[in-house]
Structures are given as structure tokens and as C-alpha cells.
mmCIF file of N, CA and C in Angstrom:
data_model
loop_
_atom_site.group_PDB
_atom_site.id
_atom_site.type_symbol
_atom_site.label_atom_id
_atom_site.label_comp_id
_atom_site.label_asym_id
_atom_site.label_seq_id
_atom_site.Cartn_x
_atom_site.Cartn_y
_atom_site.Cartn_z
ATOM 1 N N MET A 1 94.565 115.501 118.185
ATOM 2 C CA MET A 1 94.380 115.742 117.082
ATOM 3 C C MET A 1 94.298 114.329 116.037
ATOM 4 N N LYS A 2 93.170 114.239 115.439
ATOM 5 C CA LYS A 2 93.049 112.921 114.514
ATOM 6 C C LYS A 2 93.806 113.277 113.290
ATOM 7 N N VAL A 3 94.698 112.297 113.108
ATOM 8 C CA VAL A 3 95.540 112.067 111.480
ATOM 9 C C VAL A 3 94.777 110.934 110.842
ATOM 10 N N ILE A 4 93.840 111.540 109.811
ATOM 11 C CA ILE A 4 93.163 110.640 109.186
ATOM 12 C C ILE A 4 93.692 110.296 108.111
ATOM 13 N N TYR A 5 93.821 109.004 107.723
ATOM 14 C CA TYR A 5 94.205 108.468 106.309
ATOM 15 C C TYR A 5 93.932 107.202 105.514
ATOM 16 N N TRP A 6 93.976 106.987 104.454
ATOM 17 C CA TRP A 6 93.753 105.974 103.754
ATOM 18 C C TRP A 6 95.146 105.535 102.545
ATOM 19 N N SER A 7 95.381 104.577 102.956
ATOM 20 C CA SER A 7 96.618 103.760 102.518
ATOM 21 C C SER A 7 96.181 102.549 101.629
ATOM 22 N N GLN A 8 96.810 102.320 100.817
ATOM 23 C CA GLN A 8 96.467 101.143 100.071
ATOM 24 C C GLN A 8 97.979 100.033 99.826
ATOM 25 N N THR A 9 99.188 100.766 100.110
ATOM 26 C CA THR A 9 100.406 100.055 100.133
ATOM 27 C C THR A 9 101.084 100.206 101.290
ATOM 28 N N GLY A 10 100.770 101.126 102.279
ATOM 29 C CA GLY A 10 101.182 101.507 103.503
ATOM 30 C C GLY A 10 101.967 102.686 103.480
ATOM 31 N N ASN A 11 102.435 103.198 102.228
ATOM 32 C CA ASN A 11 103.121 104.629 102.241
ATOM 33 C C ASN A 11 102.490 105.611 102.758
ATOM 34 N N THR A 12 101.286 106.198 102.752
ATOM 35 C CA THR A 12 100.507 106.953 103.292
ATOM 36 C C THR A 12 100.185 106.856 104.733
ATOM 37 N N LYS A 13 100.134 105.567 105.023
ATOM 38 C CA LYS A 13 100.083 105.270 106.471
ATOM 39 C C LYS A 13 101.337 105.805 107.252
ATOM 40 N N ARG A 14 102.506 105.240 106.572
ATOM 41 C CA ARG A 14 103.669 105.859 107.368
ATOM 42 C C ARG A 14 103.862 107.261 107.732
ATOM 43 N N MET A 15 103.300 107.980 106.149
ATOM 44 C CA MET A 15 103.583 109.478 106.631
ATOM 45 C C MET A 15 102.618 110.003 107.682
ATOM 46 N N ALA A 16 101.291 109.220 107.949
ATOM 47 C CA ALA A 16 100.448 109.701 109.042
ATOM 48 C C ALA A 16 101.422 109.237 110.395
ATOM 49 N N GLU A 17 101.959 108.483 110.317
ATOM 50 C CA GLU A 17 102.628 107.884 111.487
ATOM 51 C C GLU A 17 103.771 109.073 111.807
ATOM 52 N N LEU A 18 104.410 109.285 110.864
ATOM 53 C CA LEU A 18 105.403 110.309 111.384
ATOM 54 C C LEU A 18 104.936 111.790 111.511
ATOM 55 N N ILE A 19 103.917 112.154 110.780
ATOM 56 C CA ILE A 19 103.281 113.266 111.147
ATOM 57 C C ILE A 19 102.551 113.562 112.364
ATOM 58 N N ALA A 20 102.032 112.295 112.906
ATOM 59 C CA ALA A 20 101.698 112.320 114.267
ATOM 60 C C ALA A 20 102.778 112.166 115.324
ATOM 61 N N LYS A 21 103.914 111.598 114.924
ATOM 62 C CA LYS A 21 105.239 111.859 115.849
ATOM 63 C C LYS A 21 105.260 113.403 115.891
ATOM 64 N N GLY A 22 105.632 114.131 114.839
ATOM 65 C CA GLY A 22 105.817 115.367 115.043
ATOM 66 C C GLY A 22 104.886 116.332 115.740
ATOM 67 N N ILE A 23 103.509 116.100 115.572
ATOM 68 C CA ILE A 23 102.262 116.682 116.626
ATOM 69 C C ILE A 23 102.753 116.034 118.017
ATOM 70 N N GLU A 24 102.965 115.125 118.330
ATOM 71 C CA GLU A 24 103.332 114.587 119.666
ATOM 72 C C GLU A 24 104.627 115.235 120.344
ATOM 73 N N GLU A 25 105.709 115.596 119.420
ATOM 74 C CA GLU A 25 106.881 116.222 119.661
ATOM 75 C C GLU A 25 106.741 117.595 120.214
ATOM 76 N N GLN A 26 105.594 118.412 119.636
ATOM 77 C CA GLN A 26 105.142 119.552 119.908
ATOM 78 C C GLN A 26 104.359 119.467 121.461
ATOM 79 N N GLY A 27 104.115 118.448 122.188
ATOM 80 C CA GLY A 27 103.629 118.296 123.070
ATOM 81 C C GLY A 27 102.047 118.424 122.824
ATOM 82 N N LYS A 28 101.550 117.760 121.774
ATOM 83 C CA LYS A 28 99.979 117.657 121.596
ATOM 84 C C LYS A 28 99.814 116.083 121.332
ATOM 85 N N SER A 29 98.633 115.867 121.630
ATOM 86 C CA SER A 29 98.343 114.366 121.287
ATOM 87 C C SER A 29 97.959 113.951 119.643
ATOM 88 N N ALA A 30 98.096 113.046 119.273
ATOM 89 C CA ALA A 30 97.787 112.622 118.157
ATOM 90 C C ALA A 30 97.225 111.245 118.025
ATOM 91 N N GLU A 31 96.327 111.268 117.257
ATOM 92 C CA GLU A 31 95.638 109.906 117.320
ATOM 93 C C GLU A 31 95.401 109.381 115.565
ATOM 94 N N LEU A 32 96.042 108.201 115.415
ATOM 95 C CA LEU A 32 95.637 107.882 113.813
ATOM 96 C C LEU A 32 94.564 107.005 113.584
ATOM 97 N N VAL A 33 94.120 107.513 112.608
ATOM 98 C CA VAL A 33 92.624 107.084 112.440
ATOM 99 C C VAL A 33 92.352 106.560 110.744
ATOM 100 N N GLU A 34 92.077 105.207 110.523
ATOM 101 C CA GLU A 34 91.881 104.754 109.207
ATOM 102 C C GLU A 34 90.539 105.588 108.748
ATOM 103 N N LEU A 35 90.286 105.952 107.475
ATOM 104 C CA LEU A 35 89.356 106.598 107.028
ATOM 105 C C LEU A 35 88.103 105.478 107.070
ATOM 106 N N SER A 36 88.419 104.531 107.051
ATOM 107 C CA SER A 36 87.096 103.290 107.412
ATOM 108 C C SER A 36 86.415 103.464 108.728
ATOM 109 N N GLU A 37 86.963 104.100 109.442
ATOM 110 C CA GLU A 37 86.764 104.141 111.315
ATOM 111 C C GLU A 37 86.169 105.483 111.385
ATOM 112 N N ILE A 38 86.004 106.296 110.540
ATOM 113 C CA ILE A 38 85.662 107.473 110.696
ATOM 114 C C ILE A 38 84.472 108.027 109.755
ATOM 115 N N SER A 39 83.556 108.982 110.298
ATOM 116 C CA SER A 39 82.922 109.596 109.095
ATOM 117 C C SER A 39 83.029 111.094 109.415
ATOM 118 N N VAL A 40 82.059 112.044 108.646
ATOM 119 C CA VAL A 40 82.099 113.304 108.507
ATOM 120 C C VAL A 40 81.750 113.980 109.757
ATOM 121 N N ASP A 41 80.605 113.364 110.128
ATOM 122 C CA ASP A 41 79.876 113.697 111.406
ATOM 123 C C ASP A 41 80.840 113.643 112.831
ATOM 124 N N ASP A 42 82.018 112.716 112.653
ATOM 125 C CA ASP A 42 82.720 112.542 113.907
ATOM 126 C C ASP A 42 83.779 113.792 113.775
ATOM 127 N N LEU A 43 83.621 114.564 112.583
ATOM 128 C CA LEU A 43 84.688 115.600 112.764
ATOM 129 C C LEU A 43 84.231 117.021 112.916
ATOM 130 N N ARG A 44 82.727 116.890 113.267
ATOM 131 C CA ARG A 44 82.082 118.179 113.415
ATOM 132 C C ARG A 44 82.693 119.099 114.701
ATOM 133 N N SER A 45 83.517 118.371 115.880
ATOM 134 C CA SER A 45 83.796 119.141 116.908
ATOM 135 C C SER A 45 85.268 119.226 116.788
ATOM 136 N N GLU A 46 86.029 118.694 115.627
ATOM 137 C CA GLU A 46 87.439 119.243 115.298
ATOM 138 C C GLU A 46 87.661 120.508 114.880
ATOM 139 N N GLU A 47 88.605 121.041 115.236
ATOM 140 C CA GLU A 47 89.197 122.418 114.730
ATOM 141 C C GLU A 47 90.110 122.303 113.481
ATOM 142 N N VAL A 48 90.755 121.164 113.685
ATOM 143 C CA VAL A 48 91.829 120.838 112.586
ATOM 144 C C VAL A 48 91.449 119.576 112.130
ATOM 145 N N ILE A 49 91.454 119.483 110.951
ATOM 146 C CA ILE A 49 91.431 118.271 110.013
ATOM 147 C C ILE A 49 92.546 118.155 109.304
ATOM 148 N N ILE A 50 93.233 116.670 109.874
ATOM 149 C CA ILE A 50 94.308 116.549 109.289
ATOM 150 C C ILE A 50 94.104 114.872 108.387
ATOM 151 N N PHE A 51 94.421 115.168 106.939
ATOM 152 C CA PHE A 51 93.747 113.779 106.099
ATOM 153 C C PHE A 51 94.832 113.634 104.968
ATOM 154 N N GLY A 52 95.059 112.433 104.811
ATOM 155 C CA GLY A 52 95.943 111.803 103.773
ATOM 156 C C GLY A 52 95.172 110.876 103.123
ATOM 157 N N SER A 53 95.861 111.104 101.623
ATOM 158 C CA SER A 53 95.297 109.793 100.610
ATOM 159 C C SER A 53 96.381 109.674 99.561
ATOM 160 N N PRO A 54 96.579 108.687 98.731
ATOM 161 C CA PRO A 54 97.652 108.637 97.748
ATOM 162 C C PRO A 54 96.850 109.080 96.880
ATOM 163 N N ALA A 55 97.991 109.265 95.671
ATOM 164 C CA ALA A 55 97.276 109.288 94.258
ATOM 165 C C ALA A 55 96.801 107.802 93.928
ATOM 166 N N TYR A 56 96.193 107.918 93.083
ATOM 167 C CA TYR A 56 95.477 106.682 92.774
ATOM 168 C C TYR A 56 95.478 106.843 91.087
ATOM 169 N N GLY A 57 95.518 105.637 90.413
ATOM 170 C CA GLY A 57 95.378 105.542 89.054
ATOM 171 C C GLY A 57 96.126 106.673 88.066
ATOM 172 N N ALA A 58 95.388 107.492 87.423
ATOM 173 C CA ALA A 58 95.948 108.608 86.784
ATOM 174 C C ALA A 58 96.039 110.206 87.415
ATOM 175 N N GLU A 59 96.641 109.965 88.852
ATOM 176 C CA GLU A 59 96.697 111.174 89.695
ATOM 177 C C GLU A 59 95.144 111.460 90.173
ATOM 178 N N GLU A 60 94.566 110.369 90.728
ATOM 179 C CA GLU A 60 93.138 110.850 91.282
ATOM 180 C C GLU A 60 93.043 110.123 92.559
ATOM 181 N N LEU A 61 91.937 110.590 92.979
ATOM 182 C CA LEU A 61 91.665 110.113 94.552
ATOM 183 C C LEU A 61 90.948 108.469 94.388
ATOM 184 N N GLU A 62 91.048 107.476 95.339
ATOM 185 C CA GLU A 62 90.395 106.309 94.961
ATOM 186 C C GLU A 62 89.298 106.572 95.087
ATOM 187 N N ASP A 63 88.220 106.020 94.186
ATOM 188 C CA ASP A 63 86.895 106.363 94.198
ATOM 189 C C ASP A 63 85.707 105.484 94.794
ATOM 190 N N THR A 64 86.072 104.574 95.396
ATOM 191 C CA THR A 64 85.081 104.029 96.442
ATOM 192 C C THR A 64 85.141 104.329 97.993
ATOM 193 N N LYS A 65 85.961 104.812 98.602
ATOM 194 C CA LYS A 65 86.210 105.365 99.947
ATOM 195 C C LYS A 65 86.661 106.689 99.743
ATOM 196 N N VAL A 66 87.838 106.988 99.360
ATOM 197 C CA VAL A 66 88.413 108.503 99.595
ATOM 198 C C VAL A 66 87.460 109.300 98.769
ATOM 199 N N GLU A 67 87.153 109.308 97.464
ATOM 200 C CA GLU A 67 86.242 110.561 96.561
ATOM 201 C C GLU A 67 84.941 110.572 97.507
ATOM 202 N N PRO A 68 84.177 109.611 98.087
ATOM 203 C CA PRO A 68 82.975 109.665 98.753
ATOM 204 C C PRO A 68 83.210 110.684 100.058
ATOM 205 N N PHE A 69 84.524 110.430 100.622
ATOM 206 C CA PHE A 69 84.522 111.254 102.065
ATOM 207 C C PHE A 69 84.731 112.648 101.742
ATOM 208 N N VAL A 70 85.708 112.651 100.813
ATOM 209 C CA VAL A 70 85.793 114.258 100.244
ATOM 210 C C VAL A 70 84.554 114.745 99.735
ATOM 211 N N GLU A 71 83.837 114.302 98.932
ATOM 212 C CA GLU A 71 82.603 114.856 98.629
ATOM 213 C C GLU A 71 81.782 115.208 99.791
ATOM 214 N N ALA A 72 81.908 114.114 100.677
ATOM 215 C CA ALA A 72 80.970 114.418 101.849
ATOM 216 C C ALA A 72 81.413 115.649 103.107
ATOM 217 N N LEU A 73 82.761 116.016 102.564
ATOM 218 C CA LEU A 73 83.314 116.867 103.240
ATOM 219 C C LEU A 73 82.593 118.484 103.018
ATOM 220 N N GLU A 74 82.081 118.699 102.002
ATOM 221 C CA GLU A 74 81.471 119.720 101.144
ATOM 222 C C GLU A 74 80.317 120.018 102.054
ATOM 223 N N GLY A 75 80.207 121.441 102.664
ATOM 224 C CA GLY A 75 79.386 121.948 103.662
ATOM 225 C C GLY A 75 79.341 121.441 104.984
ATOM 226 N N ASN A 76 80.607 120.849 105.167
ATOM 227 C CA ASN A 76 80.787 120.758 106.904
ATOM 228 C C ASN A 76 82.049 120.888 107.111
ATOM 229 N N ILE A 77 82.767 121.686 106.563
ATOM 230 C CA ILE A 77 84.195 121.918 106.827
ATOM 231 C C ILE A 77 84.504 123.472 106.788
ATOM 232 N N SER A 78 83.769 124.366 106.553
ATOM 233 C CA SER A 78 83.785 125.646 106.312
ATOM 234 C C SER A 78 84.196 126.163 107.616
ATOM 235 N N GLY A 79 85.275 127.138 107.372
ATOM 236 C CA GLY A 79 85.933 127.734 108.492
ATOM 237 C C GLY A 79 86.751 126.906 109.128
ATOM 238 N N LYS A 80 86.848 125.730 108.898
ATOM 239 C CA LYS A 80 87.968 124.538 109.780
ATOM 240 C C LYS A 80 89.226 124.858 109.262
ATOM 241 N N LYS A 81 90.273 124.538 109.869
ATOM 242 C CA LYS A 81 91.806 124.367 109.290
ATOM 243 C C LYS A 81 92.201 123.047 109.109
ATOM 244 N N VAL A 82 92.750 122.789 107.788
ATOM 245 C CA VAL A 82 92.731 121.408 107.185
ATOM 246 C C VAL A 82 94.060 121.499 106.702
ATOM 247 N N ALA A 83 94.792 120.147 107.116
ATOM 248 C CA ALA A 83 96.193 120.016 106.697
ATOM 249 C C ALA A 83 95.964 118.715 105.452
ATOM 250 N N LEU A 84 96.733 118.544 104.537
ATOM 251 C CA LEU A 84 96.383 117.210 103.761
ATOM 252 C C LEU A 84 97.767 116.801 103.209
ATOM 253 N N PHE A 85 97.864 115.477 103.006
ATOM 254 C CA PHE A 85 99.068 114.869 102.810
ATOM 255 C C PHE A 85 98.891 113.196 101.974
ATOM 256 N N GLY A 86 100.057 113.159 101.299
ATOM 257 C CA GLY A 86 99.729 112.019 100.537
ATOM 258 C C GLY A 86 100.871 111.369 99.962
ATOM 259 N N SER A 87 100.684 110.231 99.357
ATOM 260 C CA SER A 87 102.135 109.850 98.740
ATOM 261 C C SER A 87 101.899 109.283 97.449
ATOM 262 N N TRP A 88 102.795 109.518 96.274
ATOM 263 C CA TRP A 88 102.381 109.116 95.080
ATOM 264 C C TRP A 88 103.695 108.581 94.256
ATOM 265 N N GLY A 89 103.248 107.859 93.256
ATOM 266 C CA GLY A 89 104.459 107.076 92.536
ATOM 267 C C GLY A 89 104.857 107.504 90.957
ATOM 268 N N TRP A 90 103.860 108.408 90.563
ATOM 269 C CA TRP A 90 104.227 108.820 89.112
ATOM 270 C C TRP A 90 103.454 110.241 89.181
ATOM 271 N N GLY A 91 103.976 110.964 88.045
ATOM 272 C CA GLY A 91 103.158 112.325 87.883
ATOM 273 C C GLY A 91 103.718 113.445 88.283
ATOM 274 N N ASP A 92 103.156 114.527 88.422
ATOM 275 C CA ASP A 92 103.671 115.583 89.164
ATOM 276 C C ASP A 92 103.136 116.165 90.183
ATOM 277 N N GLY A 93 102.100 115.260 91.023
ATOM 278 C CA GLY A 93 101.696 115.779 92.249
ATOM 279 C C GLY A 93 100.150 116.757 91.734
ATOM 280 N N ALA A 94 99.864 116.518 90.662
ATOM 281 C CA ALA A 94 98.298 117.238 90.553
ATOM 282 C C ALA A 94 97.199 117.024 91.267
ATOM 283 N N TRP A 95 97.201 115.710 91.571
ATOM 284 C CA TRP A 95 96.056 115.121 92.434
ATOM 285 C C TRP A 95 96.085 116.190 93.752
ATOM 286 N N MET A 96 97.089 116.293 94.389
ATOM 287 C CA MET A 96 97.137 117.228 95.662
ATOM 288 C C MET A 96 96.633 118.608 95.254
ATOM 289 N N LYS A 97 97.175 119.380 94.263
ATOM 290 C CA LYS A 97 96.750 120.634 93.952
ATOM 291 C C LYS A 97 95.219 120.552 93.653
ATOM 292 N N ASP A 98 94.605 119.565 92.995
ATOM 293 C CA ASP A 98 93.314 119.506 92.933
ATOM 294 C C ASP A 98 92.407 119.296 94.089
ATOM 295 N N LEU A 99 92.826 118.253 94.977
ATOM 296 C CA LEU A 99 92.233 118.134 96.438
ATOM 297 C C LEU A 99 92.387 119.720 97.262
ATOM 298 N N GLU A 100 93.592 120.506 97.373
ATOM 299 C CA GLU A 100 93.525 121.488 98.093
ATOM 300 C C GLU A 100 92.600 122.582 97.203
ATOM 301 N N GLU A 101 92.452 122.531 96.079
ATOM 302 C CA GLU A 101 91.572 123.625 95.514
ATOM 303 C C GLU A 101 90.337 123.028 96.019
ATOM 304 N N ARG A 102 89.786 122.020 95.928
ATOM 305 C CA ARG A 102 88.457 121.530 96.602
ATOM 306 C C ARG A 102 88.315 121.908 97.982
ATOM 307 N N ILE A 103 88.965 121.771 98.783
ATOM 308 C CA ILE A 103 89.076 121.849 100.208
ATOM 309 C C ILE A 103 88.768 123.135 100.373
ATOM 310 N N GLU A 104 89.489 124.078 99.591
ATOM 311 C CA GLU A 104 89.325 125.454 99.612
ATOM 312 C C GLU A 104 88.007 125.937 99.656
ATOM 313 N N SER A 105 87.521 125.401 98.190
ATOM 314 C CA SER A 105 86.310 125.536 97.732
ATOM 315 C C SER A 105 85.005 125.331 98.763
ATOM 316 N N TYR A 106 85.471 124.257 99.628
ATOM 317 C CA TYR A 106 84.579 124.265 100.637
ATOM 318 C C TYR A 106 84.531 125.051 101.632
ATOM 319 N N GLY A 107 85.254 125.968 101.871
ATOM 320 C CA GLY A 107 85.592 127.001 102.767
ATOM 321 C C GLY A 107 86.540 126.884 103.828
ATOM 322 N N ALA A 108 87.338 125.987 103.627
ATOM 323 C CA ALA A 108 88.326 125.474 104.754
ATOM 324 C C ALA A 108 89.549 126.348 104.538
ATOM 325 N N LYS A 109 90.527 126.501 105.468
ATOM 326 C CA LYS A 109 91.649 126.933 105.512
ATOM 327 C C LYS A 109 92.575 125.960 105.599
ATOM 328 N N LEU A 110 93.582 125.654 104.727
ATOM 329 C CA LEU A 110 94.673 125.240 104.669
ATOM 330 C C LEU A 110 95.985 125.741 105.315
ATOM 331 N N ILE A 111 96.430 125.026 106.474
ATOM 332 C CA ILE A 111 97.320 125.222 107.372
ATOM 333 C C ILE A 111 98.606 125.416 106.673
ATOM 334 N N ALA A 112 98.801 124.499 105.574
ATOM 335 C CA ALA A 112 99.929 124.926 104.590
ATOM 336 C C ALA A 112 99.879 124.107 103.421
ATOM 337 N N GLU A 113 100.810 123.975 102.622
ATOM 338 C CA GLU A 113 100.575 123.346 101.371
ATOM 339 C C GLU A 113 100.703 121.841 101.643
ATOM 340 N N GLY A 114 99.678 121.304 100.518
ATOM 341 C CA GLY A 114 99.898 119.953 100.909
ATOM 342 C C GLY A 114 101.147 118.986 100.849
ATOM 343 N N LEU A 115 101.416 118.233 101.923
ATOM 344 C CA LEU A 115 102.596 117.652 101.792
ATOM 345 C C LEU A 115 102.531 116.113 101.103
ATOM 346 N N ILE A 116 103.279 116.247 99.882
ATOM 347 C CA ILE A 116 103.309 114.964 98.993
ATOM 348 C C ILE A 116 104.644 114.396 99.137
ATOM 349 N N VAL A 117 105.004 112.863 99.315
ATOM 350 C CA VAL A 117 106.177 112.220 99.000
ATOM 351 C C VAL A 117 105.974 111.026 98.351
ATOM 352 N N LYS A 118 107.113 110.979 97.314
ATOM 353 C CA LYS A 118 107.127 109.979 96.580
ATOM 354 C C LYS A 118 107.467 108.396 97.190
ATOM 355 N N GLU A 119 106.320 107.780 96.865
ATOM 356 C CA GLU A 119 106.529 106.311 97.711
ATOM 357 C C GLU A 119 106.616 106.413 99.022
ATOM 358 N N LEU A 120 107.497 105.270 99.370
ATOM 359 C CA LEU A 120 107.625 105.275 101.108
ATOM 360 C C LEU A 120 108.501 106.423 101.686
ATOM 361 N N PRO A 121 107.968 107.385 102.484
ATOM 362 C CA PRO A 121 109.149 108.200 103.230
ATOM 363 C C PRO A 121 110.008 107.634 104.204
ATOM 364 N N GLU A 122 111.430 107.888 103.262
ATOM 365 C CA GLU A 122 112.558 107.803 103.881
ATOM 366 C C GLU A 122 113.503 108.853 103.943
ATOM 367 N N GLY A 123 114.310 108.808 104.968
ATOM 368 C CA GLY A 123 115.664 109.684 104.981
ATOM 369 C C GLY A 123 114.630 111.219 105.215
ATOM 370 N N GLU A 124 115.278 112.019 104.099
ATOM 371 C CA GLU A 124 114.593 113.372 104.360
ATOM 372 C C GLU A 124 113.296 113.708 104.213
ATOM 373 N N ASP A 125 112.576 112.460 103.457
ATOM 374 C CA ASP A 125 111.198 112.595 103.449
ATOM 375 C C ASP A 125 110.204 112.340 104.794
ATOM 376 N N GLU A 126 111.257 111.314 105.779
ATOM 377 C CA GLU A 126 110.746 111.301 106.935
ATOM 378 C C GLU A 126 110.662 112.482 107.950
ATOM 379 N N VAL A 127 111.832 113.293 107.800
ATOM 380 C CA VAL A 127 112.056 114.606 108.498
ATOM 381 C C VAL A 127 111.015 115.476 107.979
ATOM 382 N N ARG A 128 110.648 115.503 106.580
ATOM 383 C CA ARG A 128 109.502 116.595 106.138
ATOM 384 C C ARG A 128 108.259 116.253 106.939
ATOM 385 N N CYS A 129 107.855 114.779 106.866
ATOM 386 C CA CYS A 129 106.449 114.460 107.825
ATOM 387 C C CYS A 129 106.784 114.742 109.274
ATOM 388 N N ILE A 130 107.437 114.813 109.907
ATOM 389 C CA ILE A 130 107.673 115.167 111.264
ATOM 390 C C ILE A 130 107.516 116.698 111.384
ATOM 391 N N LYS A 131 108.196 117.453 110.299
ATOM 392 C CA LYS A 131 108.163 118.673 110.568
ATOM 393 C C LYS A 131 106.781 119.427 110.276
ATOM 394 N N PHE A 132 106.254 118.681 109.275
ATOM 395 C CA PHE A 132 104.840 118.915 108.914
ATOM 396 C C PHE A 132 103.731 118.822 110.137
ATOM 397 N N GLY A 133 104.005 117.735 110.649
ATOM 398 C CA GLY A 133 103.378 117.196 112.025
ATOM 399 C C GLY A 133 103.404 118.685 113.212
ATOM 400 N N LYS A 134 104.700 118.879 113.106
ATOM 401 C CA LYS A 134 104.969 120.107 114.050
ATOM 402 C C LYS A 134 104.121 121.160 113.714
ATOM 403 N N LEU A 135 104.370 121.841 112.433
ATOM 404 C CA LEU A 135 103.659 122.926 111.828
ATOM 405 C C LEU A 135 102.010 122.891 112.330
ATOM 406 N N ILE A 136 101.948 121.600 112.096
ATOM 407 C CA ILE A 136 100.267 121.665 112.345
ATOM 408 C C ILE A 136 99.735 121.672 113.750
ATOM 409 N N ALA A 137 100.844 121.262 114.603
ATOM 410 C CA ALA A 137 100.600 121.261 115.967
ATOM 411 C C ALA A 137 100.743 122.915 116.742
ATOM 412 N N LYS A 138 101.424 123.596 115.864
ATOM 413 C CA LYS A 138 101.444 125.135 116.499
ATOM 414 C C LYS A 138 100.201 125.810 116.626
#
């Protein structure tokens, strides 16, 4: 499974690493992939798409890399299972709810509610990320 992420400060990257650890603890393989290293075409053969992005600005998606990638998913992920995650520093997580609604409107099925962590995952948040990975791998 590919764990795709975009991270500006390293918080979302750390979440991706922990999610991959949870997937591997379930006996599946996980590959960390930075968003710039993958295209929507690369996802055609994937049954499950795992994607993480932090909130940016006023609880939005980063507009030069993340937003174009998410836009390109439309018409290409119908019927696929998707897991979303990301970190944030302020607000109430509205960006994740918006992203979930978009992904579902593209015809994908969310595996679970998007996982959000305030800033760097530590302690209980590390455990939550690993559990999320295990849930995805089931």
C-alpha cells in the first residue's frame, strides 16, 4: 500500500510514517510516497488510496501541489477505498471534513473518518496513527 503525503513542517510526514508502521504491523507492506513523486495515473491500479495533507492557511489545502492533485482525483477514484489524514495547528478540522466530502463526491468510499492530529503526533496521537494504519490494512 502506498501512503501518499504532502508535508510542509514534517508533522504530516510523521503521521504517514506511523500509519505505515500500523499497516506493516498487520502484515501488509507500506510504501511512503511524497506527493511530488506520484501522479493520479500511478493510482489506477491501487485498490486503496491513503492520502495525507495538513491544513494550510485558513484551513484549506495547499494550492500549488495538493489542490491540483485532489482536483485530478475527480473521475479517477470512483469505487476506490480512501483513507485521509493530516495535521493542523488551528481551527476545528473543517479542512478535513471538506476534503472527505469532495472525495465522496468523486465516488470513492472512505474507509474511516479522516484522522487529524494537532501539530506533531506524540504520545496518544502516535498510537492513534498506528491504529489508523492497522484499520486500513484490515
